[in-house]
């Protein structure tokens, strides 16, 4: 089993497992349609958010290939988002990065700071070789976040999936452990 030493702290944030006590904060963004604009999901009711929080609360470690590690991202004011790593391949030492944040928290670099902390754990503690992330071709904010992490765009899969009844492009970004290490050395 692979589990970070909790909490993971950055200059402005604390990353830790999700708990049921986070329900009010999580519900405050999961009830907003704009949070799900680029996903297949829809805005959630409080009861749907409760189910979501309970599921995330069980994702506190990577036990086997396919598992998801989901961490609450908190500031002094509460939980503002989540970041996650999905262990995609044990053999290839690969994981997929994901994140969702309250829309009112945009523009301050908090999502980048949180995602960077989890990517760093994935490479330095978990021993990953490659981390990738995907987004809808129209999700410019997510693509910019991946670029800020030092990820390179590896692909644009043109009209590769049905999204809300229409064919959509999917962007794929990735970074290798050695690239992350070089980036860290440069500061």
PDB file of C-alpha atoms in Angstrom:
ATOM      1  CA  UNK A   1       0.000   0.000   0.000  1.00  0.00           C
ATOM      2  CA  UNK A   2       1.259   3.469  -0.903  1.00  0.00           C
ATOM      3  CA  UNK A   3       0.009   6.405   1.126  1.00  0.00           C
ATOM      4  CA  UNK A   4       1.451   9.892   1.486  1.00  0.00           C
ATOM      5  CA  UNK A   5       2.546  11.057   4.908  1.00  0.00           C
ATOM      6  CA  UNK A   6      -0.385  13.290   5.773  1.00  0.00           C
ATOM      7  CA  UNK A   7      -0.836  16.137   5.564  1.00  0.00           C
ATOM      8  CA  UNK A   8       1.075  17.290   2.497  1.00  0.00           C
ATOM      9  CA  UNK A   9       1.754  21.002   2.989  1.00  0.00           C
ATOM     10  CA  UNK A  10       2.610  23.672   0.452  1.00  0.00           C
ATOM     11  CA  UNK A  11       3.166  27.387   0.979  1.00  0.00           C
ATOM     12  CA  UNK A  12      -0.586  28.079   1.072  1.00  0.00           C
ATOM     13  CA  UNK A  13      -2.344  24.712   1.131  1.00  0.00           C
ATOM     14  CA  UNK A  14      -2.871  21.496   3.036  1.00  0.00           C
ATOM     15  CA  UNK A  15      -3.601  18.255   1.161  1.00  0.00           C
ATOM     16  CA  UNK A  16      -5.161  15.416   3.152  1.00  0.00           C
ATOM     17  CA  UNK A  17      -7.730  12.629   2.829  1.00  0.00           C
ATOM     18  CA  UNK A  18     -11.330  13.671   2.267  1.00  0.00           C
ATOM     19  CA  UNK A  19     -13.683  13.192   5.239  1.00  0.00           C
ATOM     20  CA  UNK A  20     -17.434  13.455   5.707  1.00  0.00           C
ATOM     21  CA  UNK A  21     -16.771  16.730   7.561  1.00  0.00           C
ATOM     22  CA  UNK A  22     -15.883  18.188   4.138  1.00  0.00           C
ATOM     23  CA  UNK A  23     -19.430  17.761   2.825  1.00  0.00           C
ATOM     24  CA  UNK A  24     -20.498  21.417   3.098  1.00  0.00           C
ATOM     25  CA  UNK A  25     -17.371  22.653   1.317  1.00  0.00           C
ATOM     26  CA  UNK A  26     -17.534  20.006  -1.426  1.00  0.00           C
ATOM     27  CA  UNK A  27     -21.247  20.595  -1.925  1.00  0.00           C
ATOM     28  CA  UNK A  28     -20.552  24.333  -2.369  1.00  0.00           C
ATOM     29  CA  UNK A  29     -18.836  23.622  -5.700  1.00  0.00           C
ATOM     30  CA  UNK A  30     -20.449  20.341  -6.752  1.00  0.00           C
ATOM     31  CA  UNK A  31     -23.840  22.085  -6.869  1.00  0.00           C
ATOM     32  CA  UNK A  32     -22.568  24.539  -9.510  1.00  0.00           C
ATOM     33  CA  UNK A  33     -23.146  23.638 -13.181  1.00  0.00           C
ATOM     34  CA  UNK A  34     -19.977  25.435 -14.357  1.00  0.00           C
ATOM     35  CA  UNK A  35     -17.834  22.967 -12.373  1.00  0.00           C
ATOM     36  CA  UNK A  36     -19.075  20.158 -14.621  1.00  0.00           C
ATOM     37  CA  UNK A  37     -19.016  22.092 -17.898  1.00  0.00           C
ATOM     38  CA  UNK A  38     -16.232  19.934 -19.346  1.00  0.00           C
ATOM     39  CA  UNK A  39     -17.245  16.586 -17.831  1.00  0.00           C
ATOM     40  CA  UNK A  40     -19.980  14.037 -18.397  1.00  0.00           C
ATOM     41  CA  UNK A  41     -21.346  14.702 -14.892  1.00  0.00           C
ATOM     42  CA  UNK A  42     -24.003  17.206 -13.880  1.00  0.00           C
ATOM     43  CA  UNK A  43     -24.302  19.513 -10.891  1.00  0.00           C
ATOM     44  CA  UNK A  44     -25.095  17.487  -7.778  1.00  0.00           C
ATOM     45  CA  UNK A  45     -27.679  17.683  -5.052  1.00  0.00           C
ATOM     46  CA  UNK A  46     -26.530  17.624  -1.422  1.00  0.00           C
ATOM     47  CA  UNK A  47     -27.304  13.903  -1.198  1.00  0.00           C
ATOM     48  CA  UNK A  48     -25.328  13.213  -4.395  1.00  0.00           C
ATOM     49  CA  UNK A  49     -22.431  15.245  -2.969  1.00  0.00           C
ATOM     50  CA  UNK A  50     -22.639  13.190   0.222  1.00  0.00           C
ATOM     51  CA  UNK A  51     -22.256   9.999  -1.830  1.00  0.00           C
ATOM     52  CA  UNK A  52     -19.348  11.573  -3.694  1.00  0.00           C
ATOM     53  CA  UNK A  53     -17.606  12.573  -0.439  1.00  0.00           C
ATOM     54  CA  UNK A  54     -18.090   9.089   1.022  1.00  0.00           C
ATOM     55  CA  UNK A  55     -16.529   7.559  -2.111  1.00  0.00           C
ATOM     56  CA  UNK A  56     -13.588   9.994  -2.042  1.00  0.00           C
ATOM     57  CA  UNK A  57     -13.057   9.339   1.678  1.00  0.00           C
ATOM     58  CA  UNK A  58     -12.140   5.757   0.808  1.00  0.00           C
ATOM     59  CA  UNK A  59      -9.507   6.880  -1.694  1.00  0.00           C
ATOM     60  CA  UNK A  60      -6.720   7.639   0.785  1.00  0.00           C
ATOM     61  CA  UNK A  61      -4.030   5.283  -0.578  1.00  0.00           C
ATOM     62  CA  UNK A  62      -2.954   3.389  -3.671  1.00  0.00           C
ATOM     63  CA  UNK A  63      -3.299  -0.301  -2.907  1.00  0.00           C
ATOM     64  CA  UNK A  64      -3.502  -1.797  -6.400  1.00  0.00           C
ATOM     65  CA  UNK A  65      -3.350  -0.796 -10.043  1.00  0.00           C
ATOM     66  CA  UNK A  66      -6.549   1.068 -10.921  1.00  0.00           C
ATOM     67  CA  UNK A  67      -6.918   2.694  -7.490  1.00  0.00           C
ATOM     68  CA  UNK A  68      -7.488   6.414  -7.112  1.00  0.00           C
ATOM     69  CA  UNK A  69      -5.841   8.600  -4.468  1.00  0.00           C
ATOM     70  CA  UNK A  70      -8.072  11.639  -3.865  1.00  0.00           C
ATOM     71  CA  UNK A  71      -6.968  14.447  -1.559  1.00  0.00           C
ATOM     72  CA  UNK A  72      -8.885  17.407  -0.205  1.00  0.00           C
ATOM     73  CA  UNK A  73      -7.150  20.725  -0.825  1.00  0.00           C
ATOM     74  CA  UNK A  74      -7.736  23.140   2.036  1.00  0.00           C
ATOM     75  CA  UNK A  75      -6.865  26.674   3.046  1.00  0.00           C
ATOM     76  CA  UNK A  76      -7.673  28.546   6.248  1.00  0.00           C
ATOM     77  CA  UNK A  77     -11.228  28.956   4.950  1.00  0.00           C
ATOM     78  CA  UNK A  78     -11.930  25.280   4.210  1.00  0.00           C
ATOM     79  CA  UNK A  79     -11.729  22.744   1.391  1.00  0.00           C
ATOM     80  CA  UNK A  80     -11.477  24.487  -1.984  1.00  0.00           C
ATOM     81  CA  UNK A  81     -10.969  21.491  -4.253  1.00  0.00           C
ATOM     82  CA  UNK A  82      -9.593  18.007  -4.741  1.00  0.00           C
ATOM     83  CA  UNK A  83      -6.615  16.540  -6.574  1.00  0.00           C
ATOM     84  CA  UNK A  84      -6.240  12.910  -7.524  1.00  0.00           C
ATOM     85  CA  UNK A  85      -3.858  10.353  -8.965  1.00  0.00           C
ATOM     86  CA  UNK A  86      -5.242   7.233 -10.625  1.00  0.00           C
ATOM     87  CA  UNK A  87      -2.702   4.401 -10.732  1.00  0.00           C
ATOM     88  CA  UNK A  88      -2.995   3.339 -14.389  1.00  0.00           C
ATOM     89  CA  UNK A  89      -0.097   0.879 -14.740  1.00  0.00           C
ATOM     90  CA  UNK A  90       2.130  -0.787 -12.174  1.00  0.00           C
ATOM     91  CA  UNK A  91       4.407  -2.206 -14.888  1.00  0.00           C
ATOM     92  CA  UNK A  92       4.817   1.135 -16.672  1.00  0.00           C
ATOM     93  CA  UNK A  93       4.788   3.129 -13.383  1.00  0.00           C
ATOM     94  CA  UNK A  94       2.158   5.477 -14.813  1.00  0.00           C
ATOM     95  CA  UNK A  95      -0.640   7.483 -13.210  1.00  0.00           C
ATOM     96  CA  UNK A  96      -3.266   9.961 -14.373  1.00  0.00           C
ATOM     97  CA  UNK A  97      -3.677  13.332 -12.671  1.00  0.00           C
ATOM     98  CA  UNK A  98      -7.085  14.888 -12.054  1.00  0.00           C
ATOM     99  CA  UNK A  99      -8.377  17.926 -10.193  1.00  0.00           C
ATOM    100  CA  UNK A 100     -11.500  19.954  -9.506  1.00  0.00           C
ATOM    101  CA  UNK A 101     -11.693  23.296  -7.695  1.00  0.00           C
ATOM    102  CA  UNK A 102     -14.318  25.732  -6.554  1.00  0.00           C
ATOM    103  CA  UNK A 103     -14.691  28.273  -9.390  1.00  0.00           C
ATOM    104  CA  UNK A 104     -14.333  31.184  -6.949  1.00  0.00           C
ATOM    105  CA  UNK A 105     -10.746  30.068  -6.267  1.00  0.00           C
ATOM    106  CA  UNK A 106      -9.502  30.574  -9.835  1.00  0.00           C
ATOM    107  CA  UNK A 107      -6.727  32.904 -10.871  1.00  0.00           C
ATOM    108  CA  UNK A 108      -4.530  32.584  -7.769  1.00  0.00           C
ATOM    109  CA  UNK A 109      -2.450  29.546  -8.734  1.00  0.00           C
ATOM    110  CA  UNK A 110      -3.921  27.347  -5.998  1.00  0.00           C
ATOM    111  CA  UNK A 111      -4.888  24.501  -8.324  1.00  0.00           C
ATOM    112  CA  UNK A 112      -1.402  24.502  -9.843  1.00  0.00           C
ATOM    113  CA  UNK A 113       0.181  24.515  -6.370  1.00  0.00           C
ATOM    114  CA  UNK A 114      -1.951  21.592  -5.212  1.00  0.00           C
ATOM    115  CA  UNK A 115      -1.487  19.558  -8.393  1.00  0.00           C
ATOM    116  CA  UNK A 116       2.285  20.157  -8.260  1.00  0.00           C
ATOM    117  CA  UNK A 117       2.409  18.828  -4.696  1.00  0.00           C
ATOM    118  CA  UNK A 118       0.623  15.621  -5.707  1.00  0.00           C
ATOM    119  CA  UNK A 119       2.738  15.196  -8.852  1.00  0.00           C
ATOM    120  CA  UNK A 120       5.851  15.638  -6.724  1.00  0.00           C
ATOM    121  CA  UNK A 121       4.664  12.932  -4.313  1.00  0.00           C
ATOM    122  CA  UNK A 122       3.900  10.654  -7.269  1.00  0.00           C
ATOM    123  CA  UNK A 123       7.426  10.960  -8.612  1.00  0.00           C
ATOM    124  CA  UNK A 124       9.542  11.271  -5.482  1.00  0.00           C
ATOM    125  CA  UNK A 125       7.693   9.010  -3.031  1.00  0.00           C
ATOM    126  CA  UNK A 126       5.546   6.652  -5.111  1.00  0.00           C
ATOM    127  CA  UNK A 127       8.206   6.141  -7.788  1.00  0.00           C
ATOM    128  CA  UNK A 128       6.185   6.884 -10.889  1.00  0.00           C
ATOM    129  CA  UNK A 129       7.901   7.169 -14.267  1.00  0.00           C
ATOM    130  CA  UNK A 130       5.156   9.124 -16.077  1.00  0.00           C
ATOM    131  CA  UNK A 131       2.125  11.172 -15.113  1.00  0.00           C
ATOM    132  CA  UNK A 132      -0.410  12.243 -17.691  1.00  0.00           C
ATOM    133  CA  UNK A 133      -3.634  14.230 -17.680  1.00  0.00           C
ATOM    134  CA  UNK A 134      -6.460  14.644 -20.165  1.00  0.00           C
ATOM    135  CA  UNK A 135      -9.056  17.307 -20.807  1.00  0.00           C
ATOM    136  CA  UNK A 136     -11.735  18.309 -23.284  1.00  0.00           C
ATOM    137  CA  UNK A 137     -10.243  20.197 -26.218  1.00  0.00           C
ATOM    138  CA  UNK A 138     -12.184  23.317 -25.268  1.00  0.00           C
ATOM    139  CA  UNK A 139     -11.088  23.360 -21.613  1.00  0.00           C
ATOM    140  CA  UNK A 140      -8.430  26.058 -21.915  1.00  0.00           C
ATOM    141  CA  UNK A 141      -8.073  26.556 -18.147  1.00  0.00           C
ATOM    142  CA  UNK A 142      -7.213  22.894 -17.592  1.00  0.00           C
ATOM    143  CA  UNK A 143      -4.766  22.847 -20.521  1.00  0.00           C
ATOM    144  CA  UNK A 144      -3.024  25.943 -19.114  1.00  0.00           C
ATOM    145  CA  UNK A 145      -2.752  24.310 -15.686  1.00  0.00           C
ATOM    146  CA  UNK A 146      -1.102  21.238 -17.201  1.00  0.00           C
ATOM    147  CA  UNK A 147       1.343  23.447 -19.105  1.00  0.00           C
ATOM    148  CA  UNK A 148       2.186  25.358 -15.895  1.00  0.00           C
ATOM    149  CA  UNK A 149       3.080  22.012 -14.314  1.00  0.00           C
ATOM    150  CA  UNK A 150       5.647  21.517 -17.072  1.00  0.00           C
ATOM    151  CA  UNK A 151       3.575  18.907 -18.868  1.00  0.00           C
ATOM    152  CA  UNK A 152       3.885  18.818 -22.625  1.00  0.00           C
ATOM    153  CA  UNK A 153       0.915  18.349 -24.899  1.00  0.00           C
ATOM    154  CA  UNK A 154       1.442  14.938 -26.438  1.00  0.00           C
ATOM    155  CA  UNK A 155      -1.767  14.597 -28.389  1.00  0.00           C
ATOM    156  CA  UNK A 156      -4.979  16.102 -29.589  1.00  0.00           C
ATOM    157  CA  UNK A 157      -7.326  13.208 -30.248  1.00  0.00           C
ATOM    158  CA  UNK A 158      -9.672  14.769 -32.789  1.00  0.00           C
ATOM    159  CA  UNK A 159     -13.361  13.971 -32.292  1.00  0.00           C
ATOM    160  CA  UNK A 160     -12.356  10.998 -30.149  1.00  0.00           C
ATOM    161  CA  UNK A 161     -15.342  10.783 -27.820  1.00  0.00           C
ATOM    162  CA  UNK A 162     -18.994  11.687 -27.573  1.00  0.00           C
ATOM    163  CA  UNK A 163     -19.498  14.629 -25.259  1.00  0.00           C
ATOM    164  CA  UNK A 164     -23.055  15.703 -24.565  1.00  0.00           C
ATOM    165  CA  UNK A 165     -24.227  14.318 -27.878  1.00  0.00           C
ATOM    166  CA  UNK A 166     -21.419  15.757 -30.041  1.00  0.00           C
ATOM    167  CA  UNK A 167     -17.979  14.534 -31.049  1.00  0.00           C
ATOM    168  CA  UNK A 168     -15.247  16.252 -29.052  1.00  0.00           C
ATOM    169  CA  UNK A 169     -11.473  16.561 -29.099  1.00  0.00           C
ATOM    170  CA  UNK A 170      -9.413  15.338 -26.147  1.00  0.00           C
ATOM    171  CA  UNK A 171      -6.033  16.833 -25.223  1.00  0.00           C
ATOM    172  CA  UNK A 172      -3.377  14.666 -23.558  1.00  0.00           C
ATOM    173  CA  UNK A 173      -0.507  16.166 -21.554  1.00  0.00           C
ATOM    174  CA  UNK A 174       2.306  14.313 -19.763  1.00  0.00           C
ATOM    175  CA  UNK A 175       5.542  14.685 -17.854  1.00  0.00           C
ATOM    176  CA  UNK A 176       8.272  12.178 -16.983  1.00  0.00           C
ATOM    177  CA  UNK A 177      10.002  11.821 -13.623  1.00  0.00           C
ATOM    178  CA  UNK A 178      13.340  12.986 -15.062  1.00  0.00           C
ATOM    179  CA  UNK A 179      11.662  16.077 -16.541  1.00  0.00           C
ATOM    180  CA  UNK A 180      10.046  16.846 -13.191  1.00  0.00           C
ATOM    181  CA  UNK A 181      13.426  16.508 -11.452  1.00  0.00           C
ATOM    182  CA  UNK A 182      15.084  18.889 -13.930  1.00  0.00           C
ATOM    183  CA  UNK A 183      12.245  21.351 -13.481  1.00  0.00           C
ATOM    184  CA  UNK A 184      12.684  21.200  -9.698  1.00  0.00           C
ATOM    185  CA  UNK A 185      16.434  21.822 -10.014  1.00  0.00           C
ATOM    186  CA  UNK A 186      15.806  24.950 -12.104  1.00  0.00           C
ATOM    187  CA  UNK A 187      13.401  26.215  -9.458  1.00  0.00           C
TER     188      UNK A 187
END
